[in-house]
Amino acid sequence: MKNNPLRFVYAVPYAVWMLLFVLAPIAVIVYYSFFDLSGNLTLGNYRNFFSSIYFKLTMSSFWYAFLITFFSLLISYPTAYFLTKTKHKRLWLLLIIIPSWINLLLKTYAFIGLMGLYGPINGFLETIGIGSQQILFTDFSFVFVSVYIFIPFMILPIFNSLDKINPTLLDASKDLGASSWVTFKRVVWPMTIDGVKSGVQVVFIPALSLFMITRLIAGNKVITLGTAIEQQFLVTQNWGMGSTIAVFLIIFMFLIMLLTSGKEKGASANGKTK
């Protein structure tokens, strides 16, 4: 089949979009990363990033991103599996996704009210005799709120992967004497691993750069790469160091995308076999 002569024309809007809104901003960030506070060219920002302070900051960011992703997956996978077994699964899925349409700032302030010293959660704890607790400005509150926010983005790709599984494969596994655990391990999990990878990608990458939730929910007790970038740009006005952290954050995100990308199972089912 001959190539479509208009294919190049069709690609122009996409190429212009990528150039203006992806490549150009990255180029600007890389450019500013080579300047210090005085506007002089320097590699000091990159040397500073490998200091103990920023190394600990990077490890902390990865740790919190891992916790958020782990708990999101732990909750989302069985939830998605249950949804595929319900009668009105699309409706239930929509009800889970709808909260993600609400502005993130509004949801964050709602949790501040719920978890505050005079909020309903502490009111309930006082009623049962436990007494009010400091829930806000803790690691727990930060991870809890982040997991709540990211759960719909984890559920959706997993649900789609589970929903595509042919039920006859599960019946065949049971007919061959496989237990529920073996069926899950040998049939369900391998066929949904791409959905899991997609969910991990859309949760782990944004979790690395969180800054608003860390401010409002965790106070100054949780510092991530996103928080550090905000401080460098808005507080210390050190655009060079902020850009340097952003450069490494982009590199980390790119590596994570490479690690979590995978060819969809069955994609070559209709292709030629060797």
Short mmCIF file of N, CA, C and O in Angstrom, two decimals, residues 160-259:
data_model
loop_
_atom_site.label_atom_id
_atom_site.label_comp_id
_atom_site.label_asym_id
_atom_site.label_seq_id
_atom_site.Cartn_x
_atom_site.Cartn_y
_atom_site.Cartn_z
N ASN A 160 -9.89 -1.90 32.92
CA ASN A 160 -9.93 -2.18 31.47
C ASN A 160 -9.22 -3.49 31.14
O ASN A 160 -9.69 -4.26 30.29
N SER A 161 -8.10 -3.76 31.81
CA SER A 161 -7.38 -5.02 31.57
C SER A 161 -8.18 -6.22 32.05
O SER A 161 -8.26 -7.25 31.37
N LEU A 162 -8.79 -6.11 33.22
CA LEU A 162 -9.59 -7.21 33.75
C LEU A 162 -10.84 -7.45 32.91
O LEU A 162 -11.25 -8.60 32.70
N ASP A 163 -11.41 -6.37 32.41
CA ASP A 163 -12.65 -6.50 31.65
C ASP A 163 -12.43 -7.16 30.29
O ASP A 163 -13.37 -7.68 29.68
N LYS A 164 -11.19 -7.13 29.80
CA LYS A 164 -10.87 -7.73 28.50
C LYS A 164 -10.61 -9.23 28.58
O LYS A 164 -10.52 -9.89 27.55
N ILE A 165 -10.45 -9.75 29.79
CA ILE A 165 -10.15 -11.18 29.93
C ILE A 165 -11.34 -12.02 29.48
O ILE A 165 -12.48 -11.79 29.91
N ASN A 166 -11.09 -12.98 28.64
CA ASN A 166 -12.14 -13.88 28.17
C ASN A 166 -12.52 -14.82 29.32
O ASN A 166 -11.68 -15.56 29.83
N PRO A 167 -13.80 -14.82 29.75
CA PRO A 167 -14.22 -15.68 30.87
C PRO A 167 -13.97 -17.16 30.62
O PRO A 167 -13.80 -17.93 31.58
N THR A 168 -13.93 -17.58 29.36
CA THR A 168 -13.70 -18.99 29.07
C THR A 168 -12.30 -19.45 29.51
O THR A 168 -12.10 -20.62 29.82
N LEU A 169 -11.35 -18.51 29.54
CA LEU A 169 -10.01 -18.85 30.03
C LEU A 169 -10.04 -19.20 31.51
O LEU A 169 -9.35 -20.13 31.95
N LEU A 170 -10.83 -18.46 32.28
CA LEU A 170 -10.95 -18.75 33.71
C LEU A 170 -11.68 -20.07 33.93
O LEU A 170 -11.30 -20.86 34.81
N ASP A 171 -12.71 -20.31 33.12
CA ASP A 171 -13.43 -21.58 33.23
C ASP A 171 -12.52 -22.75 32.86
O ASP A 171 -12.56 -23.81 33.51
N ALA A 172 -11.69 -22.56 31.83
CA ALA A 172 -10.78 -23.62 31.43
C ALA A 172 -9.76 -23.91 32.52
O ALA A 172 -9.40 -25.07 32.77
N SER A 173 -9.29 -22.87 33.19
CA SER A 173 -8.33 -23.05 34.27
C SER A 173 -8.95 -23.86 35.41
O SER A 173 -8.31 -24.76 35.97
N LYS A 174 -10.19 -23.56 35.74
CA LYS A 174 -10.87 -24.29 36.81
C LYS A 174 -11.15 -25.75 36.41
O LYS A 174 -11.03 -26.66 37.22
N ASP A 175 -11.52 -25.94 35.12
CA ASP A 175 -11.78 -27.30 34.64
C ASP A 175 -10.53 -28.16 34.68
O ASP A 175 -10.61 -29.38 34.85
N LEU A 176 -9.37 -27.53 34.55
CA LEU A 176 -8.10 -28.26 34.59
C LEU A 176 -7.61 -28.49 36.01
O LEU A 176 -6.53 -29.04 36.21
N GLY A 177 -8.43 -28.07 36.98
CA GLY A 177 -8.10 -28.36 38.37
C GLY A 177 -7.33 -27.28 39.10
O GLY A 177 -6.88 -27.50 40.22
N ALA A 178 -7.15 -26.12 38.49
CA ALA A 178 -6.40 -25.04 39.12
C ALA A 178 -7.25 -24.39 40.22
O ALA A 178 -8.45 -24.18 40.05
N SER A 179 -6.60 -24.07 41.32
CA SER A 179 -7.28 -23.37 42.40
C SER A 179 -7.46 -21.91 42.03
O SER A 179 -6.95 -21.42 41.02
N SER A 180 -8.21 -21.19 42.86
CA SER A 180 -8.44 -19.76 42.59
C SER A 180 -7.13 -18.99 42.59
O SER A 180 -6.93 -18.08 41.77
N TRP A 181 -6.22 -19.35 43.52
CA TRP A 181 -4.94 -18.66 43.60
C TRP A 181 -4.08 -18.94 42.37
O TRP A 181 -3.46 -18.03 41.81
N VAL A 182 -4.05 -20.20 41.94
CA VAL A 182 -3.27 -20.56 40.76
C VAL A 182 -3.84 -19.90 39.52
O VAL A 182 -3.09 -19.42 38.66
N THR A 183 -5.17 -19.82 39.43
CA THR A 183 -5.81 -19.16 38.29
C THR A 183 -5.42 -17.68 38.25
O THR A 183 -5.12 -17.13 37.18
N PHE A 184 -5.43 -17.06 39.42
CA PHE A 184 -5.04 -15.66 39.48
C PHE A 184 -3.57 -15.48 39.11
O PHE A 184 -3.22 -14.59 38.32
N LYS A 185 -2.73 -16.36 39.66
CA LYS A 185 -1.28 -16.24 39.45
C LYS A 185 -0.87 -16.54 38.01
O LYS A 185 -0.01 -15.85 37.44
N ARG A 186 -1.48 -17.55 37.40
CA ARG A 186 -1.06 -18.00 36.07
C ARG A 186 -1.88 -17.41 34.92
O ARG A 186 -1.40 -17.40 33.78
N VAL A 187 -3.10 -16.94 35.21
CA VAL A 187 -3.97 -16.45 34.13
C VAL A 187 -4.29 -14.96 34.29
O VAL A 187 -4.00 -14.15 33.41
N VAL A 188 -4.90 -14.62 35.42
CA VAL A 188 -5.42 -13.25 35.59
C VAL A 188 -4.28 -12.23 35.68
O VAL A 188 -4.27 -11.24 34.94
N TRP A 189 -3.33 -12.47 36.57
CA TRP A 189 -2.25 -11.50 36.77
C TRP A 189 -1.42 -11.26 35.51
O TRP A 189 -1.19 -10.10 35.15
N PRO A 190 -0.96 -12.31 34.82
CA PRO A 190 -0.18 -12.05 33.59
C PRO A 190 -0.95 -11.27 32.53
O PRO A 190 -0.36 -10.49 31.79
N MET A 191 -2.27 -11.47 32.47
CA MET A 191 -3.06 -10.80 31.45
C MET A 191 -3.43 -9.36 31.83
O MET A 191 -3.93 -8.61 30.99
N THR A 192 -3.21 -9.02 33.09
CA THR A 192 -3.53 -7.65 33.53
C THR A 192 -2.28 -6.87 33.92
O THR A 192 -2.40 -5.74 34.39
N ILE A 193 -1.10 -7.43 33.70
CA ILE A 193 0.13 -6.77 34.12
C ILE A 193 0.33 -5.44 33.39
O ILE A 193 0.89 -4.49 33.95
N ASP A 194 -0.11 -5.35 32.13
CA ASP A 194 0.03 -4.09 31.39
C ASP A 194 -0.85 -3.00 32.00
O ASP A 194 -0.45 -1.84 32.04
N GLY A 195 -2.04 -3.38 32.45
CA GLY A 195 -2.90 -2.42 33.13
C GLY A 195 -2.30 -1.95 34.44
O GLY A 195 -2.38 -0.78 34.80
N VAL A 196 -1.66 -2.89 35.16
CA VAL A 196 -0.99 -2.54 36.41
C VAL A 196 0.17 -1.57 36.13
O VAL A 196 0.36 -0.58 36.84
N LYS A 197 0.94 -1.86 35.08
CA LYS A 197 2.06 -0.98 34.73
C LYS A 197 1.58 0.42 34.38
O LYS A 197 2.19 1.42 34.78
N SER A 198 0.48 0.49 33.64
CA SER A 198 -0.08 1.80 33.28
C SER A 198 -0.54 2.54 34.53
O SER A 198 -0.33 3.75 34.66
N GLY A 199 -1.18 1.82 35.46
CA GLY A 199 -1.62 2.44 36.70
C GLY A 199 -0.46 2.93 37.53
O GLY A 199 -0.51 4.03 38.10
N VAL A 200 0.59 2.12 37.62
CA VAL A 200 1.79 2.52 38.37
C VAL A 200 2.40 3.76 37.74
O VAL A 200 2.84 4.68 38.45
N GLN A 201 2.41 3.81 36.43
CA GLN A 201 3.00 4.95 35.73
C GLN A 201 2.24 6.24 36.02
O GLN A 201 2.85 7.28 36.31
N VAL A 202 0.91 6.20 35.95
CA VAL A 202 0.12 7.42 36.12
C VAL A 202 0.00 7.84 37.58
O VAL A 202 -0.48 8.94 37.87
N VAL A 203 0.41 6.97 38.51
CA VAL A 203 0.40 7.33 39.92
C VAL A 203 1.79 7.69 40.42
O VAL A 203 1.98 8.73 41.07
N PHE A 204 2.77 6.86 40.12
CA PHE A 204 4.12 7.06 40.66
C PHE A 204 4.73 8.37 40.16
O PHE A 204 5.34 9.12 40.93
N ILE A 205 4.58 8.65 38.86
CA ILE A 205 5.21 9.84 38.29
C ILE A 205 4.65 11.13 38.89
O ILE A 205 5.43 11.99 39.35
N PRO A 206 3.32 11.33 38.95
CA PRO A 206 2.84 12.55 39.62
C PRO A 206 3.15 12.60 41.11
O PRO A 206 3.36 13.68 41.66
N ALA A 207 3.19 11.42 41.76
CA ALA A 207 3.48 11.39 43.20
C ALA A 207 4.88 11.90 43.51
O ALA A 207 5.14 12.40 44.60
N LEU A 208 5.80 11.76 42.55
CA LEU A 208 7.16 12.27 42.75
C LEU A 208 7.19 13.79 42.85
O LEU A 208 8.08 14.34 43.51
N SER A 209 6.26 14.45 42.21
CA SER A 209 6.33 15.90 42.11
C SER A 209 5.22 16.61 42.87
O SER A 209 4.92 17.78 42.60
N LEU A 210 4.59 15.94 43.82
CA LEU A 210 3.54 16.58 44.62
C LEU A 210 4.11 17.74 45.41
O LEU A 210 5.21 17.65 45.97
N PHE A 211 3.36 18.82 45.50
CA PHE A 211 3.82 19.92 46.35
C PHE A 211 2.67 20.60 47.09
O PHE A 211 2.83 21.03 48.23
N MET A 212 1.47 20.67 46.48
CA MET A 212 0.37 21.33 47.15
C MET A 212 -0.13 20.52 48.34
O MET A 212 -0.37 21.06 49.43
N ILE A 213 -0.26 19.20 48.16
CA ILE A 213 -0.72 18.35 49.25
C ILE A 213 0.30 18.32 50.38
O ILE A 213 -0.06 18.29 51.55
N THR A 214 1.58 18.32 50.01
CA THR A 214 2.61 18.32 51.05
C THR A 214 2.54 19.58 51.89
O THR A 214 2.81 19.54 53.10
N ARG A 215 2.16 20.69 51.30
CA ARG A 215 2.06 21.95 52.04
C ARG A 215 0.83 21.96 52.94
O ARG A 215 0.91 22.27 54.12
N LEU A 216 -0.33 21.64 52.36
CA LEU A 216 -1.59 21.81 53.07
C LEU A 216 -1.90 20.67 54.03
O LEU A 216 -2.46 20.89 55.09
N ILE A 217 -1.55 19.45 53.67
CA ILE A 217 -1.89 18.29 54.49
C ILE A 217 -0.74 17.89 55.42
O ILE A 217 -0.96 17.60 56.59
N ALA A 218 0.48 17.89 54.90
CA ALA A 218 1.63 17.44 55.70
C ALA A 218 2.43 18.59 56.30
O ALA A 218 3.37 18.35 57.05
N GLY A 219 2.07 19.83 55.98
CA GLY A 219 2.85 20.95 56.50
C GLY A 219 4.25 20.93 55.91
O GLY A 219 4.45 20.70 54.74
N ASN A 220 5.22 21.16 56.74
CA ASN A 220 6.63 21.12 56.30
C ASN A 220 7.32 19.83 56.70
O ASN A 220 8.54 19.74 56.65
N LYS A 221 6.53 18.83 57.12
CA LYS A 221 7.12 17.58 57.59
C LYS A 221 7.45 16.62 56.46
O LYS A 221 8.18 15.66 56.64
N VAL A 222 6.85 16.84 55.30
CA VAL A 222 7.12 16.01 54.12
C VAL A 222 7.65 16.92 53.02
O VAL A 222 6.96 17.85 52.60
N ILE A 223 8.87 16.66 52.59
CA ILE A 223 9.48 17.45 51.52
C ILE A 223 9.77 16.52 50.35
O ILE A 223 10.44 15.50 50.50
N THR A 224 9.24 16.87 49.19
CA THR A 224 9.45 16.08 47.98
C THR A 224 10.19 16.94 46.95
O THR A 224 10.46 18.12 47.17
N LEU A 225 10.49 16.33 45.81
CA LEU A 225 11.14 17.08 44.74
C LEU A 225 10.26 18.23 44.25
O LEU A 225 10.75 19.32 43.94
N GLY A 226 8.95 17.99 44.20
CA GLY A 226 8.04 19.05 43.80
C GLY A 226 8.06 20.21 44.78
O GLY A 226 8.04 21.39 44.38
N THR A 227 8.09 19.91 46.08
CA THR A 227 8.18 20.96 47.10
C THR A 227 9.48 21.72 46.99
O THR A 227 9.50 22.95 47.14
N ALA A 228 10.58 21.01 46.74
CA ALA A 228 11.89 21.66 46.60
C ALA A 228 11.90 22.61 45.41
O ALA A 228 12.45 23.72 45.49
N ILE A 229 11.30 22.20 44.30
CA ILE A 229 11.23 23.07 43.12
C ILE A 229 10.43 24.32 43.43
O ILE A 229 10.82 25.44 43.07
N GLU A 230 9.31 24.15 44.13
CA GLU A 230 8.48 25.30 44.51
C GLU A 230 9.28 26.27 45.39
O GLU A 230 9.23 27.49 45.19
N GLN A 231 10.02 25.74 46.35
CA GLN A 231 10.81 26.59 47.24
C GLN A 231 11.88 27.36 46.48
O GLN A 231 12.10 28.55 46.72
N GLN A 232 12.56 26.68 45.56
CA GLN A 232 13.64 27.33 44.83
C GLN A 232 13.11 28.45 43.92
O GLN A 232 13.75 29.50 43.79
N PHE A 233 11.96 28.24 43.31
CA PHE A 233 11.43 29.24 42.40
C PHE A 233 10.71 30.38 43.12
O PHE A 233 10.87 31.55 42.76
N LEU A 234 9.92 30.06 44.16
CA LEU A 234 9.06 31.06 44.77
C LEU A 234 9.60 31.65 46.06
O LEU A 234 9.22 32.77 46.42
N VAL A 235 10.44 30.91 46.77
CA VAL A 235 10.94 31.39 48.06
C VAL A 235 12.34 31.97 47.94
O VAL A 235 12.57 33.15 48.21
N THR A 236 13.29 31.15 47.53
CA THR A 236 14.68 31.61 47.43
C THR A 236 14.97 32.31 46.12
O THR A 236 16.03 32.93 45.97
N GLN A 237 14.06 32.20 45.15
CA GLN A 237 14.23 32.83 43.83
C GLN A 237 15.47 32.31 43.10
O GLN A 237 16.05 33.02 42.27
N ASN A 238 15.88 31.10 43.43
CA ASN A 238 17.04 30.48 42.77
C ASN A 238 16.53 29.63 41.61
O ASN A 238 16.37 28.42 41.73
N TRP A 239 16.28 30.28 40.49
CA TRP A 239 15.72 29.58 39.34
C TRP A 239 16.68 28.53 38.79
O TRP A 239 16.25 27.52 38.24
N GLY A 240 17.96 28.76 38.94
CA GLY A 240 18.94 27.81 38.43
C GLY A 240 18.86 26.48 39.15
O GLY A 240 18.81 25.42 38.53
N MET A 241 18.82 26.53 40.50
CA MET A 241 18.73 25.29 41.28
C MET A 241 17.38 24.63 41.09
O MET A 241 17.27 23.41 41.00
N GLY A 242 16.31 25.45 41.02
CA GLY A 242 14.99 24.89 40.78
C GLY A 242 14.90 24.19 39.44
O GLY A 242 14.31 23.11 39.32
N SER A 243 15.53 24.78 38.42
CA SER A 243 15.55 24.16 37.10
C SER A 243 16.37 22.88 37.10
O SER A 243 16.01 21.91 36.42
N THR A 244 17.46 22.87 37.86
CA THR A 244 18.30 21.67 37.94
C THR A 244 17.52 20.51 38.56
O THR A 244 17.57 19.37 38.06
N ILE A 245 16.79 20.79 39.64
CA ILE A 245 15.96 19.73 40.26
C ILE A 245 14.90 19.26 39.27
O ILE A 245 14.62 18.06 39.16
N ALA A 246 14.32 20.20 38.52
CA ALA A 246 13.31 19.84 37.53
C ALA A 246 13.90 18.97 36.43
O ALA A 246 13.24 18.05 35.93
N VAL A 247 15.15 19.25 36.03
CA VAL A 247 15.81 18.44 35.00
C VAL A 247 15.93 16.99 35.47
O VAL A 247 15.61 16.05 34.73
N PHE A 248 16.38 16.80 36.71
CA PHE A 248 16.52 15.44 37.24
C PHE A 248 15.15 14.79 37.43
O PHE A 248 15.01 13.58 37.24
N LEU A 249 14.16 15.59 37.79
CA LEU A 249 12.81 15.04 37.92
C LEU A 249 12.30 14.53 36.58
O LEU A 249 11.69 13.45 36.50
N ILE A 250 12.57 15.27 35.51
CA ILE A 250 12.18 14.83 34.17
C ILE A 250 12.91 13.55 33.79
O ILE A 250 12.32 12.63 33.21
N ILE A 251 14.19 13.47 34.16
CA ILE A 251 14.97 12.26 33.87
C ILE A 251 14.39 11.06 34.61
O ILE A 251 14.23 9.97 34.05
N PHE A 252 14.06 11.27 35.89
CA PHE A 252 13.48 10.18 36.69
C PHE A 252 12.15 9.73 36.08
O PHE A 252 11.87 8.52 36.00
N MET A 253 11.33 10.68 35.66
CA MET A 253 10.05 10.34 35.07
C MET A 253 10.22 9.55 33.77
O MET A 253 9.50 8.58 33.52
N PHE A 254 11.19 9.97 32.97
CA PHE A 254 11.46 9.26 31.71
C PHE A 254 11.90 7.83 31.98
O PHE A 254 11.45 6.89 31.31
N LEU A 255 12.77 7.64 32.97
CA LEU A 255 13.23 6.29 33.32
C LEU A 255 12.08 5.42 33.82
O LEU A 255 11.99 4.23 33.49
N ILE A 256 11.20 6.02 34.62
CA ILE A 256 10.05 5.27 35.13
C ILE A 256 9.13 4.86 33.99
O ILE A 256 8.59 3.75 33.97
N MET A 257 8.96 5.76 33.02
CA MET A 257 8.13 5.43 31.86
C MET A 257 8.73 4.27 31.08
O MET A 257 8.01 3.40 30.58
N LEU A 258 10.06 4.23 30.97
CA LEU A 258 10.71 3.13 30.27
C LEU A 258 10.52 1.82 31.02
O LEU A 258 10.29 0.77 30.42
N LEU A 259 10.61 1.88 32.36
CA LEU A 259 10.50 0.67 33.17
C LEU A 259 9.07 0.12 33.20
O LEU A 259 8.88 -1.09 33.30
#
